[in-house]
Coordinates of C-alpha atoms and ligand atoms in Angstrom, one line a residue:
M1 CA 86.1 -135.9 3.1
T2 CA 90.0 -134.8 3.4
E3 CA 89.8 -130.8 3.5
Q4 CA 92.0 -128.4 0.9
L5 CA 94.6 -126.8 2.2
H6 CA 96.5 -123.8 0.8
D7 CA 99.8 -122.3 0.7
V8 CA 100.5 -119.1 2.7
R9 CA 103.5 -117.1 2.9
L10 CA 103.7 -114.6 5.9
R11 CA 106.4 -112.5 6.7
V12 CA 106.5 -112.3 10.2
N13 CA 108.8 -110.4 12.1
G14 CA 110.8 -109.9 9.1
I15 CA 111.5 -113.6 8.5
Q16 CA 109.7 -115.4 5.7
Y17 CA 107.4 -118.5 6.7
S18 CA 105.3 -120.9 4.2
A19 CA 102.6 -123.1 6.2
R20 CA 99.9 -125.0 4.4
V21 CA 96.7 -124.7 6.3
P22 CA 93.0 -125.1 5.5
A23 CA 90.9 -121.9 4.5
R24 CA 89.6 -121.9 8.1
R25 CA 92.4 -121.6 10.0
L26 CA 93.1 -118.0 12.3
L27 CA 96.0 -116.3 12.3
S28 CA 96.3 -116.5 16.2
D29 CA 96.6 -120.4 15.7
C30 CA 98.7 -120.1 12.6
L31 CA 101.0 -118.1 14.6
R32 CA 101.0 -119.7 17.5
H33 CA 100.9 -123.9 15.8
D34 CA 102.6 -123.3 12.8
L35 CA 105.1 -121.2 13.0
G36 CA 105.2 -121.8 16.6
L37 CA 105.4 -118.2 18.0
T38 CA 103.8 -118.5 21.3
G39 CA 104.2 -115.0 22.3
T40 CA 100.4 -114.2 20.8
H41 CA 98.1 -115.8 23.5
V42 CA 94.6 -116.4 22.9
G43 CA 92.4 -115.8 25.4
C44 CA 88.4 -115.4 24.1
E45 CA 88.9 -116.4 20.5
H46 CA 85.8 -114.2 19.4
G47 CA 87.8 -110.6 19.3
V48 CA 87.1 -109.5 23.1
C49 CA 89.7 -109.4 25.2
G50 CA 92.9 -108.4 22.8
A51 CA 95.0 -111.0 23.9
C52 CA 95.8 -112.0 20.3
T53 CA 96.8 -108.4 19.4
V54 CA 99.3 -108.6 16.4
L55 CA 100.1 -105.5 14.1
V56 CA 99.6 -106.2 10.4
D57 CA 101.4 -103.7 8.6
G58 CA 101.9 -102.3 11.5
Q59 CA 98.0 -101.6 12.8
P60 CA 97.0 -103.2 15.7
M61 CA 94.7 -106.6 14.8
R62 CA 93.0 -109.1 16.6
S63 CA 94.4 -112.3 15.4
C64 CA 92.0 -114.6 16.4
L65 CA 89.6 -112.2 14.1
M66 CA 91.4 -112.9 10.8
L67 CA 92.2 -115.7 8.4
A68 CA 95.9 -116.9 7.5
V69 CA 95.2 -116.6 4.2
S70 CA 94.0 -113.2 4.7
A71 CA 97.3 -112.3 6.4
A72 CA 99.5 -113.5 3.4
Q73 CA 98.0 -110.6 1.3
H74 CA 98.9 -108.1 3.6
D75 CA 103.0 -107.2 3.8
D76 CA 103.7 -107.3 7.0
I77 CA 103.2 -108.8 10.7
T78 CA 104.7 -108.2 14.3
T79 CA 104.0 -110.0 17.1
V80 CA 105.3 -110.0 20.5
E81 CA 108.4 -111.5 19.6
G82 CA 109.3 -108.9 16.8
L83 CA 109.3 -106.0 19.2
A84 CA 113.1 -106.0 20.4
A85 CA 116.0 -104.5 18.7
A86 CA 117.4 -107.1 16.4
D87 CA 120.5 -106.8 19.4
G88 CA 117.9 -108.2 21.9
T89 CA 117.5 -104.8 23.5
P90 CA 113.9 -104.5 24.6
H91 CA 111.1 -102.1 23.1
P92 CA 110.5 -98.9 24.9
V93 CA 106.9 -100.6 25.8
Q94 CA 108.5 -103.7 27.2
Q95 CA 110.8 -101.2 29.3
A96 CA 107.8 -99.6 30.5
F97 CA 105.6 -102.4 31.1
S98 CA 108.4 -103.7 33.3
E99 CA 109.4 -100.6 35.1
C100 CA 105.8 -99.9 35.6
H101 CA 104.8 -103.3 37.1
A102 CA 102.3 -103.2 34.6
L103 CA 102.1 -107.1 34.1
Q104 CA 101.3 -110.0 36.6
C105 CA 100.2 -113.2 35.3
G106 CA 101.4 -111.9 31.9
F107 CA 98.7 -113.2 30.2
C108 CA 97.5 -110.2 28.3
T109 CA 100.6 -108.5 27.9
P110 CA 101.5 -109.7 24.2
G111 CA 98.3 -107.8 23.6
F112 CA 99.2 -104.7 25.4
L113 CA 102.4 -104.6 24.1
T114 CA 101.9 -104.4 20.4
L115 CA 99.0 -102.3 20.7
V116 CA 100.7 -99.7 23.0
A117 CA 103.5 -100.0 20.7
A118 CA 101.6 -98.7 18.1
Y119 CA 99.3 -96.6 19.4
V120 CA 103.0 -94.7 20.7
R121 CA 104.0 -94.5 17.7
D122 CA 101.5 -92.4 16.4
N123 CA 100.8 -90.5 19.5
P124 CA 103.9 -89.9 21.1
D125 CA 102.7 -87.6 23.9
P126 CA 99.3 -89.1 25.0
A127 CA 97.6 -87.7 28.1
E128 CA 96.8 -89.8 31.1
E129 CA 93.1 -89.8 30.1
D130 CA 94.1 -90.9 26.1
A131 CA 96.2 -93.6 27.4
R132 CA 93.4 -95.0 29.0
E133 CA 91.4 -94.2 26.1
A134 CA 94.1 -96.2 24.1
V135 CA 94.0 -99.4 25.8
A136 CA 90.4 -100.0 27.0
G137 CA 89.5 -102.7 24.4
N138 CA 91.9 -105.0 25.9
L139 CA 91.0 -106.9 29.0
C140 CA 93.5 -107.7 32.0
R141 CA 92.5 -110.0 35.0
C142 CA 95.2 -108.6 37.2
T143 CA 96.6 -105.4 37.5
G144 CA 93.3 -102.9 37.6
Y145 CA 95.0 -101.1 34.4
Q146 CA 96.5 -98.3 36.6
N147 CA 100.0 -99.5 36.2
I148 CA 99.4 -100.1 32.5
V149 CA 98.1 -96.8 31.9
A150 CA 101.2 -95.6 33.4
A151 CA 102.9 -97.5 31.1
V152 CA 101.8 -96.0 28.3
Q153 CA 103.2 -92.9 29.0
R154 CA 106.1 -94.5 30.4
T155 CA 106.3 -96.1 26.7
A156 CA 105.9 -92.5 25.0
E157 CA 108.5 -90.9 27.2
L158 CA 111.1 -93.3 26.7
T159 CA 110.6 -93.2 22.5
R160 CA 110.7 -89.6 22.9
E161 CA 114.4 -90.1 24.8
Q162 CA 115.6 -92.4 22.5
G163 CA 114.5 -91.1 19.2
P164 CA 113.6 -92.9 16.1
A165 CA 115.6 -95.9 16.5
A166 CA 113.1 -97.0 19.7
K167 CA 110.2 -97.7 17.2
S168 CA 111.7 -100.4 15.5
G169 CA 109.4 -103.8 14.7
T170 CA 106.2 -101.5 14.9
A171 CA 106.1 -100.6 11.5
P172 CA 106.5 -102.4 8.0
P173 CA 110.0 -101.0 6.5
A174 CA 110.0 -99.0 3.1
D175 CA 111.1 -101.5 1.4
P176 CA 110.9 -105.2 2.7
A177 CA 113.7 -106.4 0.6
E178 CA 115.9 -104.4 2.5
A179 CA 114.8 -106.2 5.8
G180 CA 116.8 -108.9 5.2
G181 CA 116.3 -111.7 7.7
P182 CA 117.1 -115.6 7.1
H183 CA 114.2 -117.4 4.8
R184 CA 112.7 -120.1 6.8
P185 CA 111.4 -122.2 3.7
Q186 CA 109.0 -124.9 5.4
A187 CA 107.0 -124.2 9.1
P188 CA 105.8 -127.2 10.9
Q189 CA 103.1 -128.7 9.1
T190 CA 99.3 -128.0 10.7
R191 CA 98.8 -130.1 13.6
G192 CA 95.8 -129.8 16.0
D193 CA 93.6 -128.3 13.8
R194 CA 90.7 -127.0 15.6
P195 CA 87.2 -128.7 15.2
Ligands
FES201 S1 91.9 -114.0 21.5 FE1 91.1 -112.6 20.3 S2 90.5 -110.9 21.1 FE2 90.7 -112.3 22.4
FES202 S1 98.5 -109.2 33.7 FE1 97.3 -111.3 34.1 S2 95.6 -110.9 32.8 FE2 97.1 -109.2 32.5

């Protein structure tokens, strides 16, 4: 039997994408396989590890727990590819993770970066204890977390130093029409559907 496909439109990192997907397509798979945004990593695929975290309307969301057809009902998705400024300047969270040596293999990093970007946006001066709690839901096999916690606080410090311009990419624009960005008419067709 041929599976029914659905046309979805997703605004990711300020770019409008289109894809044709089965109703069961996970947002994580859609991002990676249909849209080619492989910065979002997939670890456990059932909501435990947080590697797949993206921002949906500015809020952290495990993309392996959301369907692409559901995500299309939201205004804006930010993946790790969308954190840096348009001119390539790293987001404070990216600078902080680098400075604090908060990654080793990097597999978990995209999930931490999106999570921490949103956390610091909402909590500009976290105590160490708060920073630790903020990242407690994401798993890292390499770092022991101490440097990640330090990076949360360093992100906050850099954000305070750099001001509002440092927050790009972590929240949907007030008016999506003002965001601009090229229109990408048709993403590659679905391939390698999950069984
Ligand atoms: S891959 Fe989504 S939480 Fe692990
Ligand atoms: S840096 Fe390797 S899993 Fe976190």
